[in-house]
Amino acid sequence: MSNSESNKNIIEAALFASHDPLTLQDLANLFDDKKISKNKIREIIDELNKEYNNRAFEISLVASGYRIQIREGYDQWLSKLNNMPSNRYSKAFLETLVIIAYRQPVTRGDIESIRGVSVNPNIIRGLLEREWIKIVGHKETPGKPELLATTKKFLDYFNLKNLSDLPVIKDEESV
Amino acid sequence: MSNSESNKNIIEAALFASHDPLTLQDLANLFDDKKISKNKIREIIDELNKEYNNRAFEISLVASGYRIQIREGYDQWLSKLNNMPSNRYSKAFLETLVIIAYRQPVTRGDIESIRGVSVNPNIIRGLLEREWIKIVGHKETPGKPELLATTKKFLDYFNLKNLSDLPVIKDEESV
Amino acid sequence: MSIIEDNKFEASVKGTLITEIPEDLFIPPDALRIILEEFEGPLDLLLYLIKKQNIDIMDIPILPITEQYVEYIKMMESMKFELASDYLVMASTLAEIKSRMLIPHDDEDDEEEDPRASLVRRLLEYQKYKNLSTEIDTISRVDRDTFLASGIIIHFKKKDIEPTIEISQLEEIFKDVLKRADILASHEIHSEPLSVRERMSNILESLTNSEPISFIKFFDVTEGRMGVVVTFLAILELVKDNLVEILQNEPQSIIYLQLKQS
């Protein structure tokens, strides 16, 4: 396709479109043929952040990489939105959670094959945001999918001391 | 808190923070005390879109409202991100969806008689879970089968504003 | 029209005579399997057979098409496909049309419909949606052609995002009940693990022929935390299986369970 998209815009598109933070390596991988150095990418990110000076968002660096964040001060306004993320638990949300709890560590693919429908990325994101689940590693299969598991916060939420406090489910009737 | 955030930036923040498209009414509700008209909000959206001229994203209007999306043309780059949700659908899935979209409201029986095979319950479930379809009532025939119809979310997904934007049916077509 | 001679068939296709089963019936088993798996049902298979031979859909040579159709479903069976009964129903429909075609036809009797007419209508109808489904597959869509852009709000106060819709309250209640269960836990004698399935059956049983029952009534705090968790999972399972639905008239009001209305 066209090459009219600048490297800067490609990085911008990736950061805004990605559901998870992106590392410099993730961003460098977008340009496999062009070989752009991580330093160059860091420069581009700085440049973008300067351009976002008057915007309500910025690129920020967190533990797992770069992501787009709404600047401080807007939360008071946004709390009026009634469709803010995670203001309800759907059936799909609870089912996904239950599968992660019982089958951990699991990949998205595992969840898909148990539920028979593809996993909504917003659900995983919502669970991660709530810190009920975390990424505990990567499966050694093609694509190295992330392995998901529940957290202590999840147990706290349900007043459980440890996972074995969850009801025992026999294999034939597993979740 | 401070009032340093401009109306424009508040609208911008809301559009980027919301997981669902926002209507003019949703956006107007952010300013309940200030009373900003929908026309004014529409102007601000146009203004923002002008400022996004060199950006990889834009504000676009779909069936359920305004949302920010990455411009077309970045798919070749973004497909390299490994946390992108899968977006390939089986023939059965698409055929079922299309029949519901064009013949709504329909029952499972209607879909079966058009396709000549029984409906896979996972497909209906997947469509309901994605909220691309909903149950709009029950047919007054034995068994009172559910009547299915598409939702705004379905239109949003395909970047459509309303059902009439769907491709036109060509009635007489030879094999 | 077509006639059968020994085990071969002849079909006149727009003037061209075809006298043998096309070669592409004999393709490597693996490839064949993939082709067979691709069919969305008997109508799809028939459309494929018609298209493959460039036959006019308005004038289908029923005899050879029926034979090929039967050939294909035999292959599917031999490959241990779980053949949907729909395929067999179509086979008998074709056989019926075939026999009606063989009945001497009185040319002056215009009122009798071509035995193939109803099948042709179904094929055209199905084809219309099949075409639309490939067309809709090309429309610019989210996560393939365009992507949603978003930013994260991290300064959001916990209170503001506290869920307000029924399921969340359901969990609030769940927490509540767990706490009460904790208080009573000392009375609990260690019992065998309770079965979620068993609990599902019990809940279904009590909802059968009953008015909606308050959600909280299903929790017996004397069973301890384990019993409460089992009940909760059982309810989730029942909701997931579309057997039971959760009702609530307005936020904060009492939550009821009732059997899913079929």
PDB file of C-alpha atoms in Angstrom, chain A residues 7-157:
ATOM      1  CA  ASN A   7       6.859   6.868  10.714  1.00  0.00           C
ATOM      2  CA  LYS A   8       5.607   9.324  13.278  1.00  0.00           C
ATOM      3  CA  ASN A   9       1.990   8.761  12.304  1.00  0.00           C
ATOM      4  CA  ILE A  10       2.455   5.002  12.324  1.00  0.00           C
ATOM      5  CA  ILE A  11       3.789   5.095  15.860  1.00  0.00           C
ATOM      6  CA  GLU A  12       0.962   7.407  16.820  1.00  0.00           C
ATOM      7  CA  ALA A  13      -1.624   5.069  15.257  1.00  0.00           C
ATOM      8  CA  ALA A  14      -0.123   2.073  17.068  1.00  0.00           C
ATOM      9  CA  LEU A  15      -0.156   3.781  20.460  1.00  0.00           C
ATOM     10  CA  PHE A  16      -3.755   4.929  20.100  1.00  0.00           C
ATOM     11  CA  ALA A  17      -5.010   1.648  18.673  1.00  0.00           C
ATOM     12  CA  SER A  18      -3.237  -0.748  21.009  1.00  0.00           C
ATOM     13  CA  HIS A  19      -5.137  -2.146  23.963  1.00  0.00           C
ATOM     14  CA  ASP A  20      -1.960  -2.635  25.947  1.00  0.00           C
ATOM     15  CA  PRO A  21       1.112  -0.468  26.479  1.00  0.00           C
ATOM     16  CA  LEU A  22       3.763  -0.890  23.782  1.00  0.00           C
ATOM     17  CA  THR A  23       7.479  -1.240  24.405  1.00  0.00           C
ATOM     18  CA  LEU A  24      10.127   0.383  22.218  1.00  0.00           C
ATOM     19  CA  GLN A  25      10.704  -3.100  20.831  1.00  0.00           C
ATOM     20  CA  ASP A  26       7.015  -3.518  19.951  1.00  0.00           C
ATOM     21  CA  LEU A  27       7.129  -0.194  18.137  1.00  0.00           C
ATOM     22  CA  ALA A  28      10.391  -1.036  16.354  1.00  0.00           C
ATOM     23  CA  ASN A  29       8.827  -4.294  15.173  1.00  0.00           C
ATOM     24  CA  LEU A  30       6.250  -2.339  13.212  1.00  0.00           C
ATOM     25  CA  PHE A  31       9.009  -1.379  10.805  1.00  0.00           C
ATOM     26  CA  ASP A  32      10.650  -4.741  10.307  1.00  0.00           C
ATOM     27  CA  ASP A  33      11.945  -3.885   6.863  1.00  0.00           C
ATOM     28  CA  LYS A  34      12.982  -0.312   7.549  1.00  0.00           C
ATOM     29  CA  LYS A  35      15.126  -0.907  10.625  1.00  0.00           C
ATOM     30  CA  ILE A  36      14.347   2.020  12.840  1.00  0.00           C
ATOM     31  CA  SER A  37      16.394   2.201  16.017  1.00  0.00           C
ATOM     32  CA  LYS A  38      14.851   2.342  19.461  1.00  0.00           C
ATOM     33  CA  ASN A  39      16.573   5.664  19.980  1.00  0.00           C
ATOM     34  CA  LYS A  40      14.889   7.058  16.937  1.00  0.00           C
ATOM     35  CA  ILE A  41      11.560   5.806  18.234  1.00  0.00           C
ATOM     36  CA  ARG A  42      12.162   7.442  21.571  1.00  0.00           C
ATOM     37  CA  GLU A  43      12.857  10.709  19.723  1.00  0.00           C
ATOM     38  CA  ILE A  44       9.638  10.386  17.767  1.00  0.00           C
ATOM     39  CA  ILE A  45       7.684   9.806  20.978  1.00  0.00           C
ATOM     40  CA  ASP A  46       9.187  12.990  22.462  1.00  0.00           C
ATOM     41  CA  GLU A  47       8.272  14.862  19.331  1.00  0.00           C
ATOM     42  CA  LEU A  48       4.692  13.586  19.461  1.00  0.00           C
ATOM     43  CA  ASN A  49       4.397  14.560  23.098  1.00  0.00           C
ATOM     44  CA  LYS A  50       5.480  18.094  22.196  1.00  0.00           C
ATOM     45  CA  GLU A  51       2.801  18.210  19.525  1.00  0.00           C
ATOM     46  CA  TYR A  52       0.244  17.036  22.100  1.00  0.00           C
ATOM     47  CA  ASN A  53       1.044  20.035  24.252  1.00  0.00           C
ATOM     48  CA  ASN A  54      -2.434  21.509  23.869  1.00  0.00           C
ATOM     49  CA  ARG A  55      -4.199  18.186  23.785  1.00  0.00           C
ATOM     50  CA  ALA A  56      -6.113  16.447  26.572  1.00  0.00           C
ATOM     51  CA  PHE A  57      -3.872  13.369  26.266  1.00  0.00           C
ATOM     52  CA  GLU A  58      -0.216  12.482  26.370  1.00  0.00           C
ATOM     53  CA  ILE A  59       2.047   9.521  25.827  1.00  0.00           C
ATOM     54  CA  SER A  60       3.222   8.196  29.141  1.00  0.00           C
ATOM     55  CA  LEU A  61       5.708   5.511  30.047  1.00  0.00           C
ATOM     56  CA  VAL A  62       4.482   2.870  32.481  1.00  0.00           C
ATOM     57  CA  ALA A  63       6.025  -0.400  33.597  1.00  0.00           C
ATOM     58  CA  SER A  64       4.984  -2.370  30.542  1.00  0.00           C
ATOM     59  CA  GLY A  65       5.598   0.337  27.961  1.00  0.00           C
ATOM     60  CA  TYR A  66       4.188   3.457  26.374  1.00  0.00           C
ATOM     61  CA  ARG A  67       0.514   4.219  26.321  1.00  0.00           C
ATOM     62  CA  ILE A  68      -1.868   7.101  25.768  1.00  0.00           C
ATOM     63  CA  GLN A  69      -3.289   8.613  28.900  1.00  0.00           C
ATOM     64  CA  ILE A  70      -5.786  11.358  29.481  1.00  0.00           C
ATOM     65  CA  ARG A  71      -4.053  14.137  31.409  1.00  0.00           C
ATOM     66  CA  GLU A  72      -4.879  14.768  35.021  1.00  0.00           C
ATOM     67  CA  GLY A  73      -7.755  17.069  35.786  1.00  0.00           C
ATOM     68  CA  TYR A  74     -10.300  15.641  33.386  1.00  0.00           C
ATOM     69  CA  ASP A  75     -11.667  12.955  35.630  1.00  0.00           C
ATOM     70  CA  GLN A  76     -14.128  15.344  37.279  1.00  0.00           C
ATOM     71  CA  TRP A  77     -15.653  16.042  33.868  1.00  0.00           C
ATOM     72  CA  LEU A  78     -15.582  12.523  32.612  1.00  0.00           C
ATOM     73  CA  SER A  79     -17.253  11.037  35.659  1.00  0.00           C
ATOM     74  CA  LYS A  80     -20.468  12.355  34.136  1.00  0.00           C
ATOM     75  CA  LEU A  81     -20.206  10.016  31.205  1.00  0.00           C
ATOM     76  CA  ASN A  82     -22.399   7.040  31.869  1.00  0.00           C
ATOM     77  CA  ASN A  83     -20.582   4.757  29.530  1.00  0.00           C
ATOM     78  CA  MET A  84     -17.215   4.959  31.166  1.00  0.00           C
ATOM     79  CA  PRO A  85     -15.282   1.733  31.037  1.00  0.00           C
ATOM     80  CA  SER A  86     -16.222  -0.971  33.455  1.00  0.00           C
ATOM     81  CA  ASN A  87     -19.448   0.382  34.822  1.00  0.00           C
ATOM     82  CA  ARG A  88     -21.124  -2.944  34.506  1.00  0.00           C
ATOM     83  CA  TYR A  89     -20.278  -6.587  34.602  1.00  0.00           C
ATOM     84  CA  SER A  90     -21.620  -8.419  31.614  1.00  0.00           C
ATOM     85  CA  LYS A  91     -22.218 -12.137  31.478  1.00  0.00           C
ATOM     86  CA  ALA A  92     -19.221 -12.367  29.193  1.00  0.00           C
ATOM     87  CA  PHE A  93     -17.131 -10.496  31.738  1.00  0.00           C
ATOM     88  CA  LEU A  94     -18.057 -12.809  34.586  1.00  0.00           C
ATOM     89  CA  GLU A  95     -17.605 -15.915  32.491  1.00  0.00           C
ATOM     90  CA  THR A  96     -14.184 -14.784  31.361  1.00  0.00           C
ATOM     91  CA  LEU A  97     -13.233 -14.076  34.954  1.00  0.00           C
ATOM     92  CA  VAL A  98     -14.449 -17.454  36.164  1.00  0.00           C
ATOM     93  CA  ILE A  99     -12.505 -19.276  33.451  1.00  0.00           C
ATOM     94  CA  ILE A 100      -9.314 -17.408  34.305  1.00  0.00           C
ATOM     95  CA  ALA A 101      -9.841 -18.168  37.980  1.00  0.00           C
ATOM     96  CA  TYR A 102     -10.322 -21.898  37.484  1.00  0.00           C
ATOM     97  CA  ARG A 103      -8.053 -22.617  34.578  1.00  0.00           C
ATOM     98  CA  GLN A 104      -5.149 -20.285  35.270  1.00  0.00           C
ATOM     99  CA  PRO A 105      -2.750 -19.701  33.770  1.00  0.00           C
ATOM    100  CA  VAL A 106      -4.722 -19.451  30.528  1.00  0.00           C
ATOM    101  CA  THR A 107      -4.314 -17.740  27.194  1.00  0.00           C
ATOM    102  CA  ARG A 108      -6.999 -15.782  25.384  1.00  0.00           C
ATOM    103  CA  GLY A 109      -7.149 -18.721  23.003  1.00  0.00           C
ATOM    104  CA  ASP A 110      -7.966 -21.080  25.886  1.00  0.00           C
ATOM    105  CA  ILE A 111     -10.797 -18.805  26.958  1.00  0.00           C
ATOM    106  CA  GLU A 112     -12.056 -18.647  23.400  1.00  0.00           C
ATOM    107  CA  SER A 113     -12.088 -22.372  23.025  1.00  0.00           C
ATOM    108  CA  ILE A 114     -13.921 -22.872  26.312  1.00  0.00           C
ATOM    109  CA  ARG A 115     -16.527 -20.190  25.627  1.00  0.00           C
ATOM    110  CA  GLY A 116     -16.810 -20.842  21.918  1.00  0.00           C
ATOM    111  CA  VAL A 117     -16.677 -17.139  21.082  1.00  0.00           C
ATOM    112  CA  SER A 118     -13.785 -14.783  20.649  1.00  0.00           C
ATOM    113  CA  VAL A 119     -12.640 -12.829  23.665  1.00  0.00           C
ATOM    114  CA  ASN A 120     -13.632  -9.203  23.768  1.00  0.00           C
ATOM    115  CA  PRO A 121     -10.362  -7.305  24.340  1.00  0.00           C
ATOM    116  CA  ASN A 122     -12.214  -4.741  26.421  1.00  0.00           C
ATOM    117  CA  ILE A 123     -13.050  -7.442  28.932  1.00  0.00           C
ATOM    118  CA  ILE A 124      -9.434  -8.483  29.366  1.00  0.00           C
ATOM    119  CA  ARG A 125      -8.515  -4.838  29.545  1.00  0.00           C
ATOM    120  CA  GLY A 126     -11.212  -4.201  32.116  1.00  0.00           C
ATOM    121  CA  LEU A 127     -10.007  -7.111  34.239  1.00  0.00           C
ATOM    122  CA  LEU A 128      -6.415  -5.921  33.949  1.00  0.00           C
ATOM    123  CA  GLU A 129      -7.417  -2.344  34.792  1.00  0.00           C
ATOM    124  CA  ARG A 130      -9.293  -3.567  37.815  1.00  0.00           C
ATOM    125  CA  GLU A 131      -6.182  -5.593  38.661  1.00  0.00           C
ATOM    126  CA  TRP A 132      -8.260  -8.727  39.104  1.00  0.00           C
ATOM    127  CA  ILE A 133      -6.029 -10.506  36.619  1.00  0.00           C
ATOM    128  CA  LYS A 134      -2.438 -10.123  35.542  1.00  0.00           C
ATOM    129  CA  ILE A 135      -0.100 -11.403  32.876  1.00  0.00           C
ATOM    130  CA  VAL A 136       2.087 -14.053  34.466  1.00  0.00           C
ATOM    131  CA  GLY A 137       4.105 -15.092  31.430  1.00  0.00           C
ATOM    132  CA  HIS A 138       3.893 -16.212  27.852  1.00  0.00           C
ATOM    133  CA  LYS A 139       3.054 -19.622  26.483  1.00  0.00           C
ATOM    134  CA  GLU A 140       5.753 -21.244  24.423  1.00  0.00           C
ATOM    135  CA  THR A 141       3.580 -21.632  21.354  1.00  0.00           C
ATOM    136  CA  PRO A 142       3.538 -19.665  18.115  1.00  0.00           C
ATOM    137  CA  GLY A 143       2.718 -16.036  18.807  1.00  0.00           C
ATOM    138  CA  LYS A 144       3.804 -16.480  22.436  1.00  0.00           C
ATOM    139  CA  PRO A 145       0.348 -15.675  23.795  1.00  0.00           C
ATOM    140  CA  GLU A 146       0.082 -14.079  27.198  1.00  0.00           C
ATOM    141  CA  LEU A 147      -0.787 -16.283  30.154  1.00  0.00           C
ATOM    142  CA  LEU A 148      -3.412 -14.767  32.412  1.00  0.00           C
ATOM    143  CA  ALA A 149      -4.029 -15.464  36.073  1.00  0.00           C
ATOM    144  CA  THR A 150      -6.027 -13.917  38.889  1.00  0.00           C
ATOM    145  CA  THR A 151      -4.481 -11.628  41.471  1.00  0.00           C
ATOM    146  CA  LYS A 152      -4.643 -11.178  45.190  1.00  0.00           C
ATOM    147  CA  LYS A 153      -6.987  -8.271  44.569  1.00  0.00           C
ATOM    148  CA  PHE A 154      -9.430 -10.649  42.967  1.00  0.00           C
ATOM    149  CA  LEU A 155      -9.306 -12.911  45.999  1.00  0.00           C
ATOM    150  CA  ASP A 156      -9.693  -9.911  48.273  1.00  0.00           C
ATOM    151  CA  TYR A 157     -12.703  -8.809  46.356  1.00  0.00           C
TER     152      TYR A 157
END
